[in-house]
Amino acid sequence: MIKKRCGKGYEVADYKKNQFSKILTTPVEDGFHMPGEFEPHRGCVMIWPVRPGSWPHGALEAQRTFVEIARAIAKSETVWMLAAPDQVCAVQEAFAGEEESSRNSEKKERGQEKVCVQGPEEAQTGQNTGNGAGRSACAGSCEIPCAPNIYLLPIETDDAWARDIGPTCVVRRSRDKEVRGIDWNFNAWGGSVDGLYAHWEKDNLAAGAICQALEMACYDAQHFVLEGGAIHSDGEGTVLVTEACLLSPGRNPKMTKAQIEDTLKKYLGAQKVIWLPRGIWNDETNEHIDNVCAFVRPGEVVLAWTDDKSDPQWGLSNASLRVLEQETDARGRRFIVHKLPIPAKPVCITEEDLAGFVFEEGEDTREAGERLAASYVNFYIANGAVIVPQFGDENDRQAVRILAGLFPEREIIPIYARPVIVGGGNIHCITQQIP
């Protein structure tokens, strides 16, 4: 393990130099499959937002919303928040709350420097100088306490889309219930064809780094471009995808649809792939499945919907509904489709938003009035809750009511998530479950 010093004395692995071992077989060969998101989790991975081209006005609103989402998830499962070494103290302060911030201000006024809590030595001994119980060090980097059930992993990325750059996890039905990760090739949603930023090297290293930090074996799938938001599994052999995304020219242009499907089956342990034609209109990921359709349990899905025929989403959702009505899942069941409305009023970039962005060369830019791909389908299913985006729209409450009926065993936690959709995705996009 090659390490470098960083921040306030923390050590993080230099994953560019560390050549850790990856599994060269496929999950299906080893008896693994991708479970449903509604199945039990060990925890959830998130990434601290800082990228100026994604999060306007210094990312302050986005960061407050990420904290709220992380706290909601942490009620029922562990959250690991990735952050760059120089962000460690900022993340801890954000979670500390007003009382802690007030104490820190008083210390600074008296000339006392604030010290980040718990370095690697304390993590390994179980001692703690700050605000959380000690934890044993993990393989790649130390878990640093931020809040109850929330730990920071000092791993640097290019942006904060944990769903797309984190590992897709697969499990084996056996006594040990082993969990492994899959390290796909990430190219910023299209590479040189229509990728959203010019440099994504750190993002592409993240899945392997997370697997190592959480001590999971990792499958090498770097030959195949895929993001976590492009796939949805029922845990029983059926996987949902969209043609618009997986057949886009910026991903795997030399592969046929049949070859792409075969790869998904080999790595996700699927018996059947359902191809919906389109996703959410103007979704800059080439229309990820997780924004338009999601399993709530085997045989049942929610589908983003509008009855407004003048809305461009109407035709896209109807095309997907026709496929779902004609198809069966891997076990021969007809799909039960629950229509989940999109916001009644489009969520758009404002002049105020636009003034807060700082775009780098080669990065996709935004325009005032640009419609964002807002969808209530982009929720996260935690062990004890469903975290649902809200947009200050008249359909917010209806979406909560529908999901409450579909998840009676879980608390429905609505969170105002416009600061996240401004970045281009939403709650599901910034989370990645670890079974």
Short mmCIF file of C-alpha atoms in Angstrom, two decimals:
data_model
loop_
_atom_site.label_atom_id
_atom_site.label_comp_id
_atom_site.label_asym_id
_atom_site.label_seq_id
_atom_site.Cartn_x
_atom_site.Cartn_y
_atom_site.Cartn_z
CA MET A 1 0.00 0.00 0.00
CA ILE A 2 1.46 3.36 -1.05
CA LYS A 3 0.11 6.26 0.98
CA LYS A 4 0.51 10.01 1.04
CA ARG A 5 0.05 12.52 3.83
CA CYS A 6 -2.88 14.89 3.52
CA GLY A 7 -4.99 17.46 5.27
CA LYS A 8 -4.61 17.53 9.07
CA GLY A 9 -2.38 14.48 9.27
CA TYR A 10 -4.71 11.96 7.69
CA GLU A 11 -3.42 9.26 5.40
CA VAL A 12 -5.23 8.19 2.29
CA ALA A 13 -4.31 5.56 -0.23
CA ASP A 14 -2.83 6.73 -3.52
CA TYR A 15 -5.03 4.53 -5.68
CA LYS A 16 -3.32 5.64 -8.88
CA LYS A 17 -0.15 3.90 -7.77
CA ASN A 18 -1.62 1.09 -5.72
CA GLN A 19 -2.14 -1.92 -7.96
CA PHE A 20 -4.62 -3.85 -5.87
CA SER A 21 -5.94 -7.16 -7.16
CA LYS A 22 -9.17 -7.37 -9.15
CA ILE A 23 -11.18 -10.48 -9.93
CA LEU A 24 -10.96 -11.44 -13.60
CA THR A 25 -13.85 -13.92 -13.64
CA THR A 26 -17.45 -12.72 -13.92
CA PRO A 27 -20.02 -12.61 -11.09
CA VAL A 28 -22.29 -15.14 -12.78
CA GLU A 29 -19.40 -17.63 -12.96
CA ASP A 30 -18.95 -17.28 -9.21
CA GLY A 31 -22.64 -17.47 -8.33
CA PHE A 32 -23.23 -13.75 -7.69
CA HIS A 33 -26.15 -11.53 -8.72
CA MET A 34 -27.27 -7.93 -8.25
CA PRO A 35 -29.89 -7.68 -5.49
CA GLY A 36 -32.83 -5.29 -5.45
CA GLU A 37 -32.33 -1.94 -3.77
CA PHE A 38 -35.19 -2.81 -1.40
CA GLU A 39 -33.17 -5.72 0.04
CA PRO A 40 -31.09 -5.23 3.25
CA HIS A 41 -28.11 -2.87 3.12
CA ARG A 42 -24.86 -2.73 5.01
CA GLY A 43 -24.81 0.95 4.17
CA CYS A 44 -24.71 3.69 1.57
CA VAL A 45 -21.91 5.61 -0.18
CA MET A 46 -22.18 9.34 -0.90
CA ILE A 47 -19.63 11.94 -2.09
CA TRP A 48 -19.20 15.49 -0.79
CA PRO A 49 -20.16 18.04 -3.52
CA VAL A 50 -17.64 20.74 -4.41
CA ARG A 51 -17.30 20.87 -8.22
CA PRO A 52 -17.95 24.51 -9.28
CA GLY A 53 -19.38 23.46 -12.66
CA SER A 54 -22.03 21.29 -11.01
CA TRP A 55 -22.84 23.04 -7.74
CA PRO A 56 -23.34 26.83 -7.88
CA HIS A 57 -22.41 29.44 -5.27
CA GLY A 58 -19.66 27.42 -3.67
CA ALA A 59 -21.89 24.35 -3.37
CA LEU A 60 -23.24 25.59 -0.03
CA GLU A 61 -26.90 24.78 -0.71
CA ALA A 62 -25.98 21.41 -2.18
CA GLN A 63 -23.82 20.57 0.83
CA ARG A 64 -26.61 21.38 3.28
CA THR A 65 -28.96 19.14 1.29
CA PHE A 66 -26.39 16.32 1.16
CA VAL A 67 -26.10 16.53 4.96
CA GLU A 68 -29.89 16.31 5.33
CA ILE A 69 -30.06 13.31 2.98
CA ALA A 70 -27.16 11.55 4.72
CA ARG A 71 -28.76 12.04 8.13
CA ALA A 72 -32.06 10.63 6.86
CA ILE A 73 -30.35 7.53 5.48
CA ALA A 74 -28.20 7.11 8.60
CA LYS A 75 -31.32 6.54 10.68
CA SER A 76 -31.33 2.95 9.41
CA GLU A 77 -27.95 2.24 7.77
CA THR A 78 -24.34 3.41 7.79
CA VAL A 79 -23.36 6.23 5.44
CA TRP A 80 -19.82 6.60 4.10
CA MET A 81 -19.18 10.09 2.73
CA LEU A 82 -16.21 10.37 0.36
CA ALA A 83 -14.30 13.63 0.31
CA ALA A 84 -10.95 14.97 -0.84
CA PRO A 85 -8.29 15.22 1.90
CA ASP A 86 -8.51 19.01 2.00
CA GLN A 87 -12.27 18.80 2.59
CA VAL A 88 -12.12 16.62 5.71
CA CYS A 89 -12.52 19.47 8.21
CA ALA A 90 -15.21 21.18 6.11
CA VAL A 91 -17.27 18.00 6.00
CA GLN A 92 -16.97 17.44 9.74
CA GLU A 93 -17.96 21.04 10.42
CA ALA A 94 -20.98 20.72 8.14
CA PHE A 95 -22.22 17.73 10.11
CA ALA A 96 -21.34 19.18 13.49
CA GLY A 97 -24.35 21.49 13.49
CA GLU A 98 -24.88 25.04 14.72
CA GLU A 99 -23.81 24.34 18.29
CA GLU A 100 -20.46 22.88 17.25
CA SER A 101 -19.93 25.66 14.69
CA SER A 102 -20.58 28.23 17.40
CA ARG A 103 -18.00 26.62 19.68
CA ASN A 104 -15.45 26.56 16.85
CA SER A 105 -16.03 30.27 16.17
CA GLU A 106 -15.38 31.06 19.81
CA LYS A 107 -12.16 29.04 19.71
CA LYS A 108 -10.98 30.88 16.58
CA GLU A 109 -11.71 34.23 18.24
CA ARG A 110 -9.51 33.14 21.16
CA GLY A 111 -6.79 32.10 18.69
CA GLN A 112 -7.32 28.39 19.06
CA GLU A 113 -7.11 26.45 15.82
CA LYS A 114 -9.79 23.83 15.22
CA VAL A 115 -8.38 20.33 14.83
CA CYS A 116 -10.10 17.68 12.73
CA VAL A 117 -11.32 14.74 14.76
CA GLN A 118 -9.62 11.36 14.72
CA GLY A 119 -6.55 10.62 12.66
CA PRO A 120 -5.51 7.16 11.48
CA GLU A 121 -3.69 6.35 14.72
CA GLU A 122 -6.85 6.93 16.79
CA ALA A 123 -8.93 4.99 14.28
CA GLN A 124 -6.73 1.94 14.64
CA THR A 125 -6.63 2.05 18.44
CA GLY A 126 -10.31 2.83 18.88
CA GLN A 127 -9.50 6.13 20.67
CA ASN A 128 -11.16 9.32 19.54
CA THR A 129 -10.34 12.97 20.05
CA GLY A 130 -13.59 14.30 18.65
CA ASN A 131 -17.28 13.68 18.20
CA GLY A 132 -17.72 9.96 17.54
CA ALA A 133 -16.86 6.50 18.76
CA GLY A 134 -13.63 4.98 17.47
CA ARG A 135 -13.78 2.56 14.56
CA SER A 136 -11.23 0.06 13.33
CA ALA A 137 -9.31 1.21 10.27
CA CYS A 138 -10.42 -0.22 6.97
CA ALA A 139 -8.11 -1.51 4.29
CA GLY A 140 -7.69 1.50 2.03
CA SER A 141 -8.39 4.55 4.19
CA CYS A 142 -9.60 5.41 7.68
CA GLU A 143 -13.27 5.83 8.53
CA ILE A 144 -13.48 9.27 10.17
CA PRO A 145 -16.60 9.93 12.29
CA CYS A 146 -18.79 12.84 11.18
CA ALA A 147 -22.13 12.19 12.88
CA PRO A 148 -24.04 9.21 14.30
CA ASN A 149 -23.71 6.37 11.79
CA ILE A 150 -21.96 8.65 9.26
CA TYR A 151 -18.26 8.23 8.45
CA LEU A 152 -15.94 10.04 6.06
CA LEU A 153 -13.64 8.21 3.66
CA PRO A 154 -10.82 10.47 2.39
CA ILE A 155 -11.00 9.46 -1.26
CA GLU A 156 -10.84 12.15 -3.96
CA THR A 157 -13.19 12.20 -6.97
CA ASP A 158 -14.00 14.58 -9.81
CA ASP A 159 -17.64 15.07 -8.79
CA ALA A 160 -20.31 13.77 -6.42
CA TRP A 161 -22.34 11.18 -8.37
CA ALA A 162 -21.86 8.12 -6.17
CA ARG A 163 -24.48 6.08 -8.05
CA ASP A 164 -22.59 6.31 -11.31
CA ILE A 165 -18.96 6.10 -10.22
CA GLY A 166 -19.29 3.84 -7.18
CA PRO A 167 -19.19 0.05 -7.40
CA THR A 168 -22.27 -1.91 -8.42
CA CYS A 169 -22.53 -4.56 -5.72
CA VAL A 170 -23.41 -8.19 -6.25
CA VAL A 171 -24.13 -10.86 -3.65
CA ARG A 172 -23.93 -14.64 -3.44
CA ARG A 173 -26.76 -16.71 -2.06
CA SER A 174 -24.81 -18.66 0.51
CA ARG A 175 -24.32 -18.80 4.25
CA ASP A 176 -21.63 -16.15 4.22
CA LYS A 177 -23.74 -13.81 2.00
CA GLU A 178 -20.53 -12.45 0.49
CA VAL A 179 -20.71 -9.05 -1.22
CA ARG A 180 -18.42 -8.01 -4.08
CA GLY A 181 -18.19 -4.87 -6.17
CA ILE A 182 -18.02 -4.32 -9.91
CA ASP A 183 -15.67 -1.66 -11.27
CA TRP A 184 -17.18 -0.41 -14.55
CA ASN A 185 -15.43 2.01 -16.90
CA PHE A 186 -16.74 5.52 -16.22
CA ASN A 187 -16.28 8.17 -18.96
CA ALA A 188 -18.44 11.07 -17.71
CA TRP A 189 -21.59 9.88 -19.52
CA GLY A 190 -20.22 9.77 -23.03
CA GLY A 191 -16.49 10.42 -23.19
CA SER A 192 -15.30 12.44 -26.17
CA VAL A 193 -18.68 12.03 -27.90
CA ASP A 194 -20.99 13.76 -25.41
CA GLY A 195 -19.37 13.48 -21.99
CA LEU A 196 -20.20 16.20 -19.47
CA TYR A 197 -16.65 17.09 -18.45
CA ALA A 198 -13.20 16.61 -19.95
CA HIS A 199 -11.42 14.88 -17.05
CA TRP A 200 -12.87 11.96 -15.13
CA GLU A 201 -9.79 9.99 -14.09
CA LYS A 202 -10.46 10.26 -10.35
CA ASP A 203 -14.09 9.26 -10.84
CA ASN A 204 -13.02 6.17 -12.75
CA LEU A 205 -10.76 5.12 -9.86
CA ALA A 206 -13.46 5.57 -7.24
CA ALA A 207 -15.19 2.17 -7.48
CA GLY A 208 -11.99 0.26 -6.83
CA ALA A 209 -11.02 2.65 -4.03
CA ILE A 210 -14.39 2.21 -2.33
CA CYS A 211 -14.19 -1.57 -2.60
CA GLN A 212 -10.76 -1.54 -1.03
CA ALA A 213 -11.79 0.85 1.73
CA LEU A 214 -14.81 -1.31 2.60
CA GLU A 215 -12.82 -4.53 2.20
CA MET A 216 -14.83 -5.93 -0.69
CA ALA A 217 -13.39 -8.00 -3.52
CA CYS A 218 -13.77 -6.24 -6.86
CA TYR A 219 -14.56 -7.47 -10.37
CA ASP A 220 -12.64 -5.80 -13.19
CA ALA A 221 -15.18 -4.56 -15.77
CA GLN A 222 -13.10 -1.69 -17.13
CA HIS A 223 -13.68 -3.00 -20.65
CA PHE A 224 -17.35 -1.94 -20.42
CA VAL A 225 -18.66 1.61 -20.00
CA LEU A 226 -21.60 1.74 -17.59
CA GLU A 227 -22.97 3.85 -14.76
CA GLY A 228 -24.94 2.64 -11.76
CA GLY A 229 -27.90 4.83 -12.68
CA ALA A 230 -28.24 3.02 -16.00
CA ILE A 231 -29.39 -0.26 -14.42
CA HIS A 232 -32.16 -1.30 -12.01
CA SER A 233 -32.51 -4.85 -10.66
CA ASP A 234 -35.40 -6.73 -9.05
CA GLY A 235 -32.98 -9.11 -7.33
CA GLU A 236 -34.67 -12.07 -9.02
CA GLY A 237 -33.07 -12.05 -12.43
CA THR A 238 -34.67 -9.02 -14.13
CA VAL A 239 -32.79 -5.84 -15.01
CA LEU A 240 -34.29 -2.63 -16.42
CA VAL A 241 -32.32 -0.34 -18.78
CA THR A 242 -33.06 2.29 -21.44
CA GLU A 243 -32.05 2.03 -25.08
CA ALA A 244 -31.36 5.77 -25.19
CA CYS A 245 -28.59 5.36 -22.62
CA LEU A 246 -26.99 1.97 -23.22
CA LEU A 247 -27.02 2.28 -27.01
CA SER A 248 -25.66 5.84 -27.03
CA PRO A 249 -22.53 6.27 -29.19
CA GLY A 250 -20.38 7.55 -26.32
CA ARG A 251 -20.47 4.34 -24.31
CA ASN A 252 -19.85 1.00 -26.06
CA PRO A 253 -20.20 1.83 -29.78
CA LYS A 254 -18.41 -1.31 -31.00
CA MET A 255 -20.85 -3.61 -29.22
CA THR A 256 -24.25 -4.71 -30.53
CA LYS A 257 -27.37 -4.56 -28.39
CA ALA A 258 -27.16 -8.34 -27.95
CA GLN A 259 -23.52 -8.12 -26.81
CA ILE A 260 -24.37 -5.37 -24.32
CA GLU A 261 -27.23 -7.45 -22.95
CA ASP A 262 -24.97 -10.50 -22.66
CA THR A 263 -22.43 -8.46 -20.66
CA LEU A 264 -25.14 -7.27 -18.28
CA LYS A 265 -26.29 -10.84 -17.74
CA LYS A 266 -22.75 -12.06 -17.02
CA TYR A 267 -21.97 -9.30 -14.53
CA LEU A 268 -25.38 -8.77 -12.88
CA GLY A 269 -26.47 -12.40 -12.79
CA ALA A 270 -29.60 -11.49 -14.76
CA GLN A 271 -31.70 -13.83 -16.86
CA LYS A 272 -33.69 -11.09 -18.59
CA VAL A 273 -33.02 -7.48 -19.57
CA ILE A 274 -36.03 -5.23 -20.21
CA TRP A 275 -35.20 -2.41 -22.62
CA LEU A 276 -37.35 0.70 -22.21
CA PRO A 277 -36.93 3.03 -25.17
CA ARG A 278 -36.47 6.35 -23.37
CA GLY A 279 -36.02 7.99 -19.99
CA ILE A 280 -36.76 11.49 -18.68
CA TRP A 281 -36.77 14.22 -21.30
CA ASN A 282 -33.58 16.33 -21.36
CA ASP A 283 -31.76 13.98 -18.97
CA GLU A 284 -28.11 14.71 -19.72
CA THR A 285 -27.05 11.15 -18.80
CA ASN A 286 -28.63 9.99 -22.10
CA GLU A 287 -31.71 9.11 -20.05
CA HIS A 288 -30.78 6.81 -17.17
CA ILE A 289 -33.33 4.22 -16.10
CA ASP A 290 -33.20 5.29 -12.43
CA ASN A 291 -34.87 8.60 -13.25
CA VAL A 292 -37.85 7.12 -15.10
CA CYS A 293 -38.61 3.61 -13.80
CA ALA A 294 -37.68 1.70 -10.65
CA PHE A 295 -38.55 -1.56 -8.94
CA VAL A 296 -40.40 -1.24 -5.64
CA ARG A 297 -40.45 -5.04 -5.29
CA PRO A 298 -40.21 -7.94 -7.76
CA GLY A 299 -42.92 -7.63 -10.38
CA GLU A 300 -43.83 -4.03 -9.45
CA VAL A 301 -42.39 -0.76 -10.76
CA VAL A 302 -43.03 2.95 -10.58
CA LEU A 303 -42.98 4.85 -13.87
CA ALA A 304 -42.55 8.60 -14.22
CA TRP A 305 -45.77 9.91 -15.72
CA THR A 306 -47.66 12.93 -17.02
CA ASP A 307 -51.18 13.23 -18.45
CA ASP A 308 -50.21 16.45 -20.23
CA LYS A 309 -49.95 15.54 -23.92
CA SER A 310 -48.17 18.82 -24.64
CA ASP A 311 -45.31 17.87 -22.33
CA PRO A 312 -42.40 16.15 -24.13
CA GLN A 313 -42.34 13.56 -21.36
CA TRP A 314 -45.80 12.28 -22.32
CA GLY A 315 -44.61 10.42 -25.43
CA LEU A 316 -41.51 9.04 -23.69
CA SER A 317 -43.45 7.66 -20.72
CA ASN A 318 -46.17 6.19 -22.92
CA ALA A 319 -43.58 4.37 -25.02
CA SER A 320 -42.12 2.83 -21.85
CA LEU A 321 -45.58 1.90 -20.56
CA ARG A 322 -46.33 -0.01 -23.76
CA VAL A 323 -43.15 -2.07 -23.31
CA LEU A 324 -43.91 -2.82 -19.66
CA GLU A 325 -47.48 -3.86 -20.49
CA GLN A 326 -46.27 -6.32 -23.13
CA GLU A 327 -43.29 -7.78 -21.24
CA THR A 328 -42.90 -10.27 -18.41
CA ASP A 329 -40.05 -10.47 -15.94
CA ALA A 330 -37.50 -13.27 -15.61
CA ARG A 331 -39.98 -15.36 -13.62
CA GLY A 332 -42.82 -14.88 -16.08
CA ARG A 333 -44.78 -12.29 -14.11
CA ARG A 334 -46.67 -9.44 -15.74
CA PHE A 335 -45.54 -6.06 -14.43
CA ILE A 336 -47.70 -4.04 -12.07
CA VAL A 337 -47.03 -0.43 -13.09
CA HIS A 338 -47.65 2.44 -10.68
CA LYS A 339 -47.66 5.87 -12.33
CA LEU A 340 -45.66 8.45 -10.40
CA PRO A 341 -46.25 12.02 -11.61
CA ILE A 342 -43.43 14.29 -12.65
CA PRO A 343 -43.50 17.83 -11.24
CA ALA A 344 -46.45 19.78 -12.68
CA LYS A 345 -44.22 22.79 -13.30
CA PRO A 346 -40.86 22.15 -15.00
CA VAL A 347 -37.81 22.74 -12.81
CA CYS A 348 -35.46 25.06 -14.70
CA ILE A 349 -32.11 26.78 -14.26
CA THR A 350 -32.54 30.39 -13.16
CA GLU A 351 -30.35 33.41 -13.81
CA GLU A 352 -29.35 33.27 -10.15
CA ASP A 353 -28.27 29.64 -10.52
CA LEU A 354 -26.33 30.43 -13.67
CA ALA A 355 -24.41 33.24 -12.00
CA GLY A 356 -23.10 30.79 -9.39
CA PHE A 357 -21.51 28.21 -11.72
CA VAL A 358 -17.82 28.18 -12.67
CA PHE A 359 -17.26 25.92 -15.66
CA GLU A 360 -13.88 24.56 -16.68
CA GLU A 361 -12.73 24.06 -20.24
CA GLY A 362 -14.41 21.07 -21.87
CA GLU A 363 -17.22 20.95 -19.31
CA ASP A 364 -20.87 20.97 -20.33
CA THR A 365 -22.37 24.36 -19.46
CA ARG A 366 -25.89 25.38 -18.49
CA GLU A 367 -28.30 28.05 -19.69
CA ALA A 368 -30.95 30.07 -17.88
CA GLY A 369 -34.35 28.53 -18.57
CA GLU A 370 -32.89 25.08 -19.25
CA ARG A 371 -35.32 22.38 -18.14
CA LEU A 372 -33.84 19.90 -15.67
CA ALA A 373 -34.73 16.21 -15.53
CA ALA A 374 -36.69 16.42 -12.26
CA SER A 375 -38.41 13.16 -11.30
CA TYR A 376 -39.81 11.69 -8.09
CA VAL A 377 -38.66 8.25 -9.29
CA ASN A 378 -35.16 9.31 -8.30
CA PHE A 379 -35.66 8.23 -4.66
CA TYR A 380 -33.38 6.11 -2.45
CA ILE A 381 -34.64 3.02 -0.62
CA ALA A 382 -32.85 2.77 2.74
CA ASN A 383 -33.29 -0.07 5.22
CA GLY A 384 -35.96 1.81 7.15
CA ALA A 385 -37.00 4.65 4.89
CA VAL A 386 -37.53 5.93 1.37
CA ILE A 387 -35.85 9.30 0.78
CA VAL A 388 -37.95 11.20 -1.77
CA PRO A 389 -36.98 14.38 -3.65
CA GLN A 390 -39.30 17.38 -3.42
CA PHE A 391 -39.30 20.44 -5.67
CA GLY A 392 -41.75 22.86 -4.08
CA ASP A 393 -44.30 21.64 -6.63
CA GLU A 394 -48.01 20.85 -6.38
CA ASN A 395 -47.24 17.18 -7.12
CA ASP A 396 -44.80 16.80 -4.21
CA ARG A 397 -47.45 15.55 -1.79
CA GLN A 398 -49.03 13.22 -4.33
CA ALA A 399 -45.66 11.56 -4.95
CA VAL A 400 -45.20 11.06 -1.20
CA ARG A 401 -48.70 9.57 -0.85
CA ILE A 402 -48.13 7.11 -3.69
CA LEU A 403 -44.79 5.96 -2.32
CA ALA A 404 -46.19 5.67 1.21
CA GLY A 405 -48.74 3.21 -0.16
CA LEU A 406 -46.05 1.23 -1.96
CA PHE A 407 -43.65 1.10 1.02
CA PRO A 408 -45.91 0.68 4.08
CA GLU A 409 -43.06 -0.89 6.04
CA ARG A 410 -40.75 2.11 5.57
CA GLU A 411 -40.84 5.73 6.68
CA ILE A 412 -41.24 8.14 3.76
CA ILE A 413 -38.84 11.07 4.22
CA PRO A 414 -39.43 13.93 1.75
CA ILE A 415 -36.47 16.28 1.27
CA TYR A 416 -36.42 19.50 -0.73
CA ALA A 417 -33.89 18.56 -3.39
CA ARG A 418 -33.80 21.39 -5.90
CA PRO A 419 -30.16 22.10 -4.90
CA VAL A 420 -29.35 18.55 -6.09
CA ILE A 421 -31.25 18.60 -9.39
CA VAL A 422 -29.46 21.86 -10.25
CA GLY A 423 -26.33 19.70 -10.42
CA GLY A 424 -27.99 17.41 -12.97
CA GLY A 425 -29.29 14.48 -10.90
CA ASN A 426 -31.09 13.77 -7.66
CA ILE A 427 -31.21 11.66 -4.50
CA HIS A 428 -30.77 8.28 -6.20
CA CYS A 429 -27.93 9.69 -8.30
CA ILE A 430 -25.90 10.79 -5.28
CA THR A 431 -26.28 7.51 -3.36
CA GLN A 432 -25.03 3.97 -3.94
CA GLN A 433 -26.16 1.15 -1.66
CA ILE A 434 -23.79 -1.48 -0.28
CA PRO A 435 -25.72 -4.73 0.40
#
